[in-house]
Amino acid sequence: MTAVEANADGLIGPTHSYAGLSPGNLASSLNKGEASNPRAAVLQGLDKMKRLADLGLPQFVLPPHERPNIPFLRSLGFTGSDARVLEQAWKDAPSFAAAACSASPMWGANAATVTPSADAADGRVHFTPANLVTNLHRSLEHQQTRRALDALFPDTARFAVHDALSPVAHLADEGAANHIRLCAEHGAPGVNLFVHGRDAFEAWDGPFPARQTRQAFEAVERRHACARPVHARQGSAAIAGGTFHNDVVCVGALQTLFFHDLAFEDTDAVQAAIRQQADGLFDPIFVEVSSDDLPLADAISSYLFNSMLVQLPGQSRLTLICPTETRDNPRSHAVARGLVASNGPIGRVEYVDVRQSMRNGGGPACLRLRVVLTETEEAATNPRMRITDDLHGALGVWAARWYRDELRPADLADPALLNESRGALDELTGILGLGSGFYPFQR
Ligand code: SUG
């Protein structure tokens, strides 16, 4: 069966800001309190989407969530008008108020874990939205994410969108950021590498949280009836160094796994397990970068591995789509150039500017959810949510009208921002044909 790897990117919302909400994510902590530029952020994200569409890959958009999240603040006992709820929350519970304002649903790699039909026992494409329980602000995403996935993949004969796993620490799940699928070609049976940071029942004592449990991925694997799983443990040194998701130090596509030598607790065992599951299907290719060539700190600050590894139409070698920060870091840039110069599987490197997202720890790979689709599945997606030149243009005009070009964390308390965000999202539901009632404030 021929299939393509489509991308669905989170559209960056009007409250994009640097509130330092994610411990263990060094960029988020480092930039805490800085002014952001939500308009530049959304335009950078849109340009990346258009770039991928222009390169010939199907590209979809996942709408931002309603923020500030007034229903969440009401659930904490704040009452009165929406403006009053926001004001009181910022006064009495500022950490909860900040969480309620985050634009974090932009990072589509954390939206869900996806199993393509070639690997699912019932022949449908399966999605489990990630519960994201480790961080308060991210735990508020999964219900609206499910709505967005239902809108994009409406045909239940071909797509199965599940609820998130129970939002408890034992089942902490961060979605596709910790999942890589290797295969001979996208439509062929794949090997599914699920990378966890900790066991649900161990006493975790790392300096930073390990956000994914093995048991969460085992549950996703069972629900999706997903074939050929490999469960691997993230390197604890990597987590301690600021690798809050595996996709900060590892990316894979087709036969190729490209990773830093600290990515896994036991690299030999991971390679052996992948080889075993791939036996008779394809020969895996491992491209490992040593700490000598690229110290972990450089890998994390430059996000070499948080790149999109894609097969472009008509090209046999893969293309790595990196953030411009990779080019700005001499060591990372040397590794990237070395890949192209070698006869290895990666033949081309492209750079995209997603600096606004990068400053919160989100590179090109964080912004997208990969979904392998056969031709009939692609035809069953919602065409209104597919990036075309027209939609890219319309969203650019829309963003320029509604988004601020400067936002400080203190501005998140401004009731005018609440109205602007709702105005923007209300208009967006029209542009994307989502129908009124897509957002809680519209109901
Ligand atoms: O979960 N940052 C996100 C970045 C997610 C990146 N995704 C992947 N690696 N796939 C996170 O840490 C920061 C928000 C703030 O601090 O305001 C934040 O949530």
Coordinates of C-alpha atoms and ligand atoms in Angstrom, one line a residue:
M1 CA 0.0 0.0 0.0
T2 CA 1.5 3.4 -0.9
A3 CA 1.2 6.1 1.8
V4 CA 2.6 9.5 2.6
E5 CA 3.7 11.0 5.8
A6 CA 1.5 14.1 6.4
N7 CA 2.1 16.7 9.0
A8 CA -0.5 18.5 11.2
D9 CA 1.0 21.6 12.9
G10 CA -0.4 23.4 15.8
L11 CA -1.3 27.0 14.8
I12 CA 0.3 29.3 17.4
G13 CA -2.3 31.1 19.5
P14 CA -2.6 34.8 20.4
T15 CA -1.3 34.3 24.0
H16 CA 2.1 32.9 23.0
S17 CA 4.3 34.0 25.9
Y18 CA 7.3 33.2 28.0
A19 CA 6.0 32.4 31.4
G20 CA 8.6 29.7 32.3
L21 CA 6.1 27.0 32.9
S22 CA 8.1 23.8 32.1
P23 CA 10.7 22.7 34.5
G24 CA 13.4 20.6 32.8
N25 CA 12.8 22.5 29.5
L26 CA 15.9 24.8 29.7
A27 CA 14.7 27.3 27.0
S28 CA 11.4 27.8 28.8
S29 CA 13.2 28.5 32.1
L30 CA 15.9 30.7 30.6
N31 CA 13.4 33.0 28.7
K32 CA 11.0 33.3 31.6
G33 CA 9.7 36.9 31.8
E34 CA 10.9 37.9 28.4
A35 CA 8.5 39.7 25.9
S36 CA 7.2 37.5 23.2
N37 CA 5.9 38.4 19.7
P38 CA 2.8 36.3 19.1
R39 CA 2.3 37.7 15.6
A40 CA 5.8 36.8 14.5
A41 CA 5.4 33.4 16.2
V42 CA 2.2 32.5 14.3
L43 CA 3.6 33.7 11.0
Q44 CA 6.8 31.7 11.5
G45 CA 4.7 28.6 12.1
L46 CA 2.5 29.3 9.1
D47 CA 5.6 29.8 6.9
K48 CA 7.0 26.5 8.0
M49 CA 3.7 24.8 7.1
K50 CA 3.7 26.4 3.7
R51 CA 7.3 25.4 3.2
L52 CA 6.4 21.7 3.8
A53 CA 3.4 22.0 1.6
D54 CA 5.5 23.5 -1.2
L55 CA 8.0 20.7 -0.8
G56 CA 5.2 18.3 -1.7
L57 CA 4.0 16.9 1.6
P58 CA 0.4 17.1 2.8
Q59 CA 0.1 19.7 5.5
F60 CA -2.7 20.3 7.9
V61 CA -3.4 22.8 10.7
L62 CA -4.6 22.2 14.2
P63 CA -6.4 25.2 15.6
P64 CA -5.2 26.9 18.8
H65 CA -7.1 26.3 22.0
E66 CA -9.2 28.8 23.9
R67 CA -6.9 30.8 26.1
P68 CA -7.2 32.3 28.7
N69 CA -9.0 29.1 29.8
I70 CA -11.8 30.6 31.7
P71 CA -13.7 27.3 32.2
F72 CA -10.6 25.9 34.0
L73 CA -10.4 29.0 36.3
R74 CA -14.2 28.7 37.0
S75 CA -13.6 25.0 38.0
L76 CA -11.2 26.4 40.7
G77 CA -14.1 28.4 42.2
F78 CA -13.6 31.8 40.6
T79 CA -16.9 33.4 39.8
G80 CA -18.5 36.4 38.2
S81 CA -18.0 37.8 34.7
D82 CA -15.2 36.3 32.6
A83 CA -13.1 39.5 33.1
R84 CA -13.6 39.2 36.9
V85 CA -12.7 35.5 36.9
L86 CA -9.4 36.4 35.1
E87 CA -8.7 39.3 37.4
Q88 CA -9.3 37.3 40.6
A89 CA -7.3 34.3 39.4
W90 CA -4.3 36.5 38.7
K91 CA -4.6 38.1 42.1
D92 CA -5.3 35.0 44.2
A93 CA -3.8 32.1 42.2
P94 CA -1.3 33.5 39.7
S95 CA 0.4 30.2 38.9
F96 CA -3.0 28.7 37.9
A97 CA -3.8 31.9 35.9
A98 CA -0.5 31.6 34.0
A99 CA -1.2 28.0 33.2
A100 CA -4.7 28.9 31.9
C101 CA -3.1 31.4 29.5
S102 CA -0.4 29.2 27.9
A103 CA -0.4 28.7 24.1
S104 CA 1.2 25.3 24.5
P105 CA -1.2 23.4 22.3
M106 CA 1.0 24.8 19.4
W107 CA 3.3 21.8 19.9
G108 CA 1.5 19.2 17.7
A109 CA 4.1 16.5 18.5
N110 CA 2.5 16.3 21.9
A111 CA -1.1 16.3 20.7
A112 CA -1.3 12.5 20.4
T113 CA 0.4 9.2 19.6
V114 CA -0.5 7.9 16.2
T115 CA -0.6 4.4 14.8
P116 CA -0.9 4.2 11.0
S117 CA -3.3 1.7 9.5
A118 CA -0.5 -0.5 8.3
D119 CA 0.4 -1.3 12.0
A120 CA -3.1 -1.3 13.6
A121 CA -4.9 -4.6 13.8
D122 CA -8.2 -3.2 12.7
G123 CA -6.8 -1.4 9.7
R124 CA -7.7 2.1 10.9
V125 CA -5.5 5.0 11.8
H126 CA -5.5 5.4 15.6
F127 CA -4.9 8.5 17.7
T128 CA -4.6 8.8 21.5
P129 CA -4.4 12.4 22.6
A130 CA -1.7 12.8 25.2
N131 CA -2.9 13.6 28.7
L132 CA 0.3 15.7 29.4
V133 CA -0.3 15.5 33.1
T134 CA 3.3 16.3 34.1
N135 CA 2.8 20.1 33.6
L136 CA -0.3 21.9 34.8
H137 CA -0.6 24.1 31.7
R138 CA -0.3 21.2 29.3
S139 CA -2.8 19.0 31.2
L140 CA -5.5 21.4 30.0
E141 CA -5.1 20.4 26.4
H142 CA -6.3 16.9 25.7
Q143 CA -10.1 17.4 25.5
Q144 CA -9.9 20.2 23.0
T145 CA -7.1 18.3 21.1
R146 CA -9.6 15.4 20.8
R147 CA -12.1 17.8 19.3
A148 CA -9.5 19.1 16.8
L149 CA -8.5 15.5 15.8
D150 CA -12.2 14.6 15.4
A151 CA -12.6 17.6 13.0
L152 CA -9.6 16.7 11.0
F153 CA -10.2 13.0 10.8
P154 CA -14.0 12.7 10.8
D155 CA -14.5 9.3 9.1
T156 CA -14.8 6.7 11.9
A157 CA -14.6 3.9 9.4
R158 CA -10.9 4.9 8.7
F159 CA -9.9 6.8 11.8
A160 CA -10.2 6.0 15.5
V161 CA -9.7 9.0 17.8
H162 CA -9.6 7.8 21.4
D163 CA -9.9 9.7 24.7
A164 CA -6.6 10.5 26.5
L165 CA -5.4 8.0 29.1
S166 CA -6.6 8.7 32.6
P167 CA -4.8 11.9 33.7
V168 CA -2.8 10.4 36.5
A169 CA 1.0 10.3 37.1
H170 CA 1.3 6.6 36.5
L171 CA 0.0 7.1 33.0
A172 CA 1.9 10.3 32.2
D173 CA 1.9 10.5 28.4
E174 CA 3.5 13.1 26.1
G175 CA 2.4 11.6 22.8
A176 CA 4.3 11.4 19.6
A177 CA 7.3 13.4 20.9
N178 CA 8.4 10.1 22.4
H179 CA 7.4 7.8 19.5
I180 CA 9.3 7.0 16.3
R181 CA 8.2 4.7 13.5
L182 CA 10.7 3.0 11.2
C183 CA 9.7 1.1 8.1
A184 CA 10.8 0.3 4.5
E185 CA 8.3 2.8 3.1
H186 CA 5.5 4.7 4.8
G187 CA 2.7 2.3 3.8
A188 CA 4.7 -0.8 4.7
P189 CA 4.5 -2.5 8.2
G190 CA 6.6 -0.5 10.7
V191 CA 8.5 -0.9 13.9
N192 CA 7.2 1.4 16.7
L193 CA 9.8 2.7 19.1
F194 CA 8.2 4.0 22.3
V195 CA 10.6 5.9 24.5
H196 CA 9.7 6.3 28.2
G197 CA 11.5 8.3 30.9
R198 CA 10.5 6.2 33.9
D199 CA 8.5 3.3 35.2
A200 CA 5.1 4.1 36.7
F201 CA 5.9 2.5 40.0
E202 CA 9.5 3.5 40.6
A203 CA 10.5 6.3 42.9
W204 CA 11.7 9.0 40.5
D205 CA 14.5 11.2 42.0
G206 CA 15.9 13.0 38.9
P207 CA 16.5 16.7 39.1
F208 CA 13.8 17.2 36.3
P209 CA 10.6 15.3 35.7
A210 CA 10.5 12.2 33.5
R211 CA 7.3 12.9 31.6
Q212 CA 6.5 9.6 30.0
T213 CA 5.9 6.3 31.7
R214 CA 6.4 2.9 30.1
Q215 CA 3.0 1.9 31.2
A216 CA 1.3 4.8 29.4
F217 CA 2.9 3.7 26.1
E218 CA 2.0 0.0 26.8
A219 CA -1.6 1.1 27.3
V220 CA -1.5 3.1 24.0
E221 CA 0.0 0.1 22.2
R222 CA -2.8 -2.2 23.5
R223 CA -5.6 0.3 22.6
H224 CA -4.3 0.8 19.1
A225 CA -3.5 -3.0 18.8
C226 CA -0.2 -1.7 17.4
A227 CA 2.2 -4.1 15.9
R228 CA 6.0 -4.5 16.4
P229 CA 6.6 -2.3 19.5
V230 CA 10.0 -1.7 21.0
H231 CA 10.0 0.0 24.4
A232 CA 13.1 1.8 25.3
R233 CA 14.2 3.9 28.3
Q234 CA 15.5 7.4 27.8
G235 CA 19.0 8.1 29.1
S236 CA 18.7 9.5 32.6
A237 CA 21.7 11.7 31.9
A238 CA 19.8 13.1 28.9
I239 CA 16.8 14.0 31.1
A240 CA 19.0 15.6 33.7
G241 CA 20.7 17.6 31.0
G242 CA 17.4 19.0 29.7
T243 CA 16.0 16.4 27.4
F244 CA 12.3 16.7 28.4
H245 CA 11.1 14.7 25.4
N246 CA 13.1 12.1 23.4
D247 CA 12.6 14.2 20.2
V248 CA 15.1 16.7 21.6
V249 CA 17.9 14.1 21.0
C250 CA 16.5 11.7 18.4
V251 CA 14.5 11.6 15.2
G252 CA 13.8 8.8 12.7
A253 CA 12.1 8.2 9.4
L254 CA 11.9 5.2 7.1
Q255 CA 14.9 2.9 7.9
T256 CA 16.9 5.6 9.6
L257 CA 17.2 6.4 13.3
F258 CA 19.3 9.6 13.9
F259 CA 20.2 10.1 17.6
H260 CA 22.6 11.4 20.2
D261 CA 24.7 8.9 22.1
L262 CA 23.1 9.8 25.4
A263 CA 19.5 9.5 24.1
F264 CA 19.0 5.9 25.4
E265 CA 19.8 4.2 28.7
D266 CA 21.0 1.2 26.7
T267 CA 21.7 2.0 23.1
D268 CA 22.9 -1.6 22.2
A269 CA 19.7 -3.1 23.5
V270 CA 17.5 -0.6 21.6
Q271 CA 19.3 -1.3 18.3
A272 CA 19.1 -5.1 18.9
A273 CA 15.3 -4.9 19.7
I274 CA 14.7 -2.7 16.6
R275 CA 16.7 -5.1 14.4
Q276 CA 14.7 -8.0 15.8
Q277 CA 11.3 -6.4 15.1
A278 CA 12.4 -5.3 11.6
D279 CA 13.7 -8.7 10.7
G280 CA 12.4 -9.7 7.2
L281 CA 10.9 -6.2 6.7
F282 CA 13.9 -3.8 6.3
D283 CA 17.5 -3.2 7.5
P284 CA 17.5 -0.4 10.1
I285 CA 20.2 2.3 9.6
F286 CA 21.6 3.8 12.8
V287 CA 23.2 7.3 12.6
E288 CA 24.6 8.0 16.1
V289 CA 26.3 11.3 17.0
S290 CA 28.8 11.1 19.8
S291 CA 29.1 13.5 22.7
D292 CA 32.6 14.2 21.6
D293 CA 31.4 15.6 18.3
L294 CA 28.3 17.3 19.8
P295 CA 28.1 17.7 23.6
L296 CA 24.6 17.2 25.0
A297 CA 24.3 20.9 25.9
D298 CA 24.9 21.9 22.3
A299 CA 22.5 19.3 21.0
I300 CA 19.8 20.8 23.3
S301 CA 20.5 24.5 22.7
S302 CA 20.7 24.0 18.9
Y303 CA 18.0 21.4 18.5
L304 CA 19.8 19.5 15.7
F305 CA 17.7 16.4 16.5
N306 CA 14.4 18.3 16.9
S307 CA 14.3 18.5 13.2
M308 CA 11.9 17.0 10.7
L309 CA 13.4 14.0 8.8
V310 CA 11.4 13.7 5.7
Q311 CA 11.4 12.0 2.3
L312 CA 10.6 14.5 -0.3
P313 CA 8.9 13.4 -3.5
G314 CA 11.4 12.1 -6.1
Q315 CA 14.4 12.0 -3.7
S316 CA 16.0 8.9 -2.4
R317 CA 18.0 10.4 0.4
L318 CA 16.2 12.0 3.3
T319 CA 16.0 15.8 4.1
L320 CA 16.5 17.1 7.6
I321 CA 14.6 20.3 8.3
C322 CA 16.4 22.0 11.2
P323 CA 15.8 25.2 13.1
T324 CA 18.2 28.1 12.2
E325 CA 19.7 27.7 15.7
T326 CA 21.3 24.5 14.3
R327 CA 23.1 26.5 11.7
D328 CA 24.1 29.1 14.3
N329 CA 25.9 26.5 16.5
P330 CA 29.3 25.7 14.9
R331 CA 29.3 22.1 16.3
S332 CA 25.8 21.3 15.2
H333 CA 26.3 22.9 11.9
A334 CA 29.4 20.8 11.4
V335 CA 27.5 17.6 12.2
A336 CA 24.7 18.7 9.7
R337 CA 27.2 19.3 7.0
G338 CA 28.9 16.0 7.7
L339 CA 25.7 14.2 7.2
V340 CA 25.2 15.6 3.7
A341 CA 28.9 15.1 2.8
S342 CA 28.8 11.4 3.8
N343 CA 27.1 8.8 1.8
G344 CA 24.6 8.2 4.5
P345 CA 20.8 8.3 4.4
I346 CA 20.5 12.1 5.0
G347 CA 21.3 13.9 1.8
R348 CA 20.0 17.4 2.4
V349 CA 19.6 19.9 5.2
E350 CA 17.1 22.8 5.2
Y351 CA 16.7 25.5 7.8
V352 CA 13.5 27.1 9.1
D353 CA 13.0 30.1 11.4
V354 CA 10.8 29.2 14.3
R355 CA 12.7 31.3 16.8
Q356 CA 9.6 32.4 18.8
S357 CA 8.7 28.7 19.5
M358 CA 12.3 27.7 20.0
R359 CA 12.5 30.1 22.9
N360 CA 9.9 28.0 24.7
G361 CA 11.8 24.8 23.8
G362 CA 9.8 23.9 20.7
G363 CA 11.6 23.3 17.4
P364 CA 10.4 22.3 14.0
A365 CA 9.6 18.7 15.1
C366 CA 7.7 19.8 18.2
L367 CA 5.3 21.9 16.1
R368 CA 4.1 19.0 14.0
L369 CA 2.2 15.7 14.4
R370 CA 3.2 13.1 11.8
V371 CA 0.3 11.1 10.4
V372 CA 1.0 8.4 7.8
L373 CA -2.0 8.3 5.4
T374 CA -2.9 6.0 2.5
E375 CA -4.4 7.7 -0.6
T376 CA -8.0 6.9 0.6
E377 CA -7.3 8.0 4.1
E378 CA -5.8 11.3 2.8
A379 CA -9.0 11.8 0.8
A380 CA -11.0 11.3 3.9
T381 CA -9.4 14.1 5.9
N382 CA -11.1 17.5 6.3
P383 CA -10.0 19.6 3.3
R384 CA -10.8 22.8 5.1
M385 CA -7.9 22.2 7.5
R386 CA -5.3 21.5 4.8
I387 CA -2.7 24.2 4.1
T388 CA -3.0 25.6 0.6
D389 CA -1.7 28.9 -0.8
D390 CA -5.2 30.4 -0.2
L391 CA -5.5 29.1 3.4
H392 CA -1.9 30.2 4.2
G393 CA -2.7 33.7 2.8
A394 CA -6.0 33.9 4.7
L395 CA -4.5 32.9 8.0
G396 CA -1.6 35.4 7.5
V397 CA -4.2 38.2 7.1
W398 CA -6.2 36.9 10.0
A399 CA -3.2 36.8 12.3
A400 CA -2.0 40.3 11.3
R401 CA -5.4 41.6 12.2
W402 CA -5.8 40.0 15.6
Y403 CA -2.3 39.2 17.1
R404 CA -0.2 41.5 19.2
D405 CA 3.5 42.0 18.3
E406 CA 4.6 42.2 21.9
L407 CA 3.3 40.4 24.9
R408 CA 4.9 40.3 28.3
P409 CA 3.7 37.7 30.9
A410 CA 2.1 40.5 32.9
D411 CA -0.1 41.4 29.8
L412 CA -1.7 37.9 30.1
A413 CA -3.9 39.4 32.9
D414 CA -5.3 42.1 30.5
P415 CA -9.0 41.5 29.9
A416 CA -8.6 43.1 26.4
L417 CA -6.4 40.1 25.5
L418 CA -9.3 37.7 26.4
N419 CA -11.6 39.6 24.0
E420 CA -8.9 39.7 21.3
S421 CA -8.3 36.0 21.6
R422 CA -11.9 35.1 21.4
G423 CA -12.5 37.4 18.5
A424 CA -9.6 35.7 16.7
L425 CA -10.8 32.2 17.4
D426 CA -14.4 33.0 16.6
E427 CA -13.3 34.2 13.1
L428 CA -10.9 31.2 12.8
T429 CA -13.7 28.7 13.2
G430 CA -15.3 30.4 10.1
I431 CA -12.1 30.2 8.1
L432 CA -11.6 26.6 8.9
G433 CA -15.3 25.6 8.7
L434 CA -15.3 24.2 12.2
G435 CA -18.8 25.4 13.0
S436 CA -19.8 27.5 16.0
G437 CA -19.5 25.5 19.2
F438 CA -16.0 24.3 18.5
Y439 CA -14.7 26.3 21.4
P440 CA -16.3 26.3 24.9
F441 CA -16.8 30.1 24.8
Q442 CA -19.0 29.7 21.7
R443 CA -21.4 27.3 23.3
Ligands
SUG1 O1 6.1 20.9 26.9 N1 7.1 24.2 26.3 C1 6.8 22.9 25.8 C2 7.6 22.6 24.6 C3 7.2 21.3 23.9 C4 8.1 20.9 22.9 N2 7.6 19.7 22.3 C5 8.4 18.6 21.9 N3 9.6 18.5 22.3 N4 7.9 17.7 21.1 C6 6.9 21.9 26.9 O2 7.8 22.0 27.7 C7 6.7 26.2 27.7 C8 5.6 27.1 28.0 C9 6.0 28.2 28.9 O3 7.0 28.1 29.6 O4 5.2 29.2 28.9 C10 6.3 24.8 27.2 O5 5.2 24.4 27.5

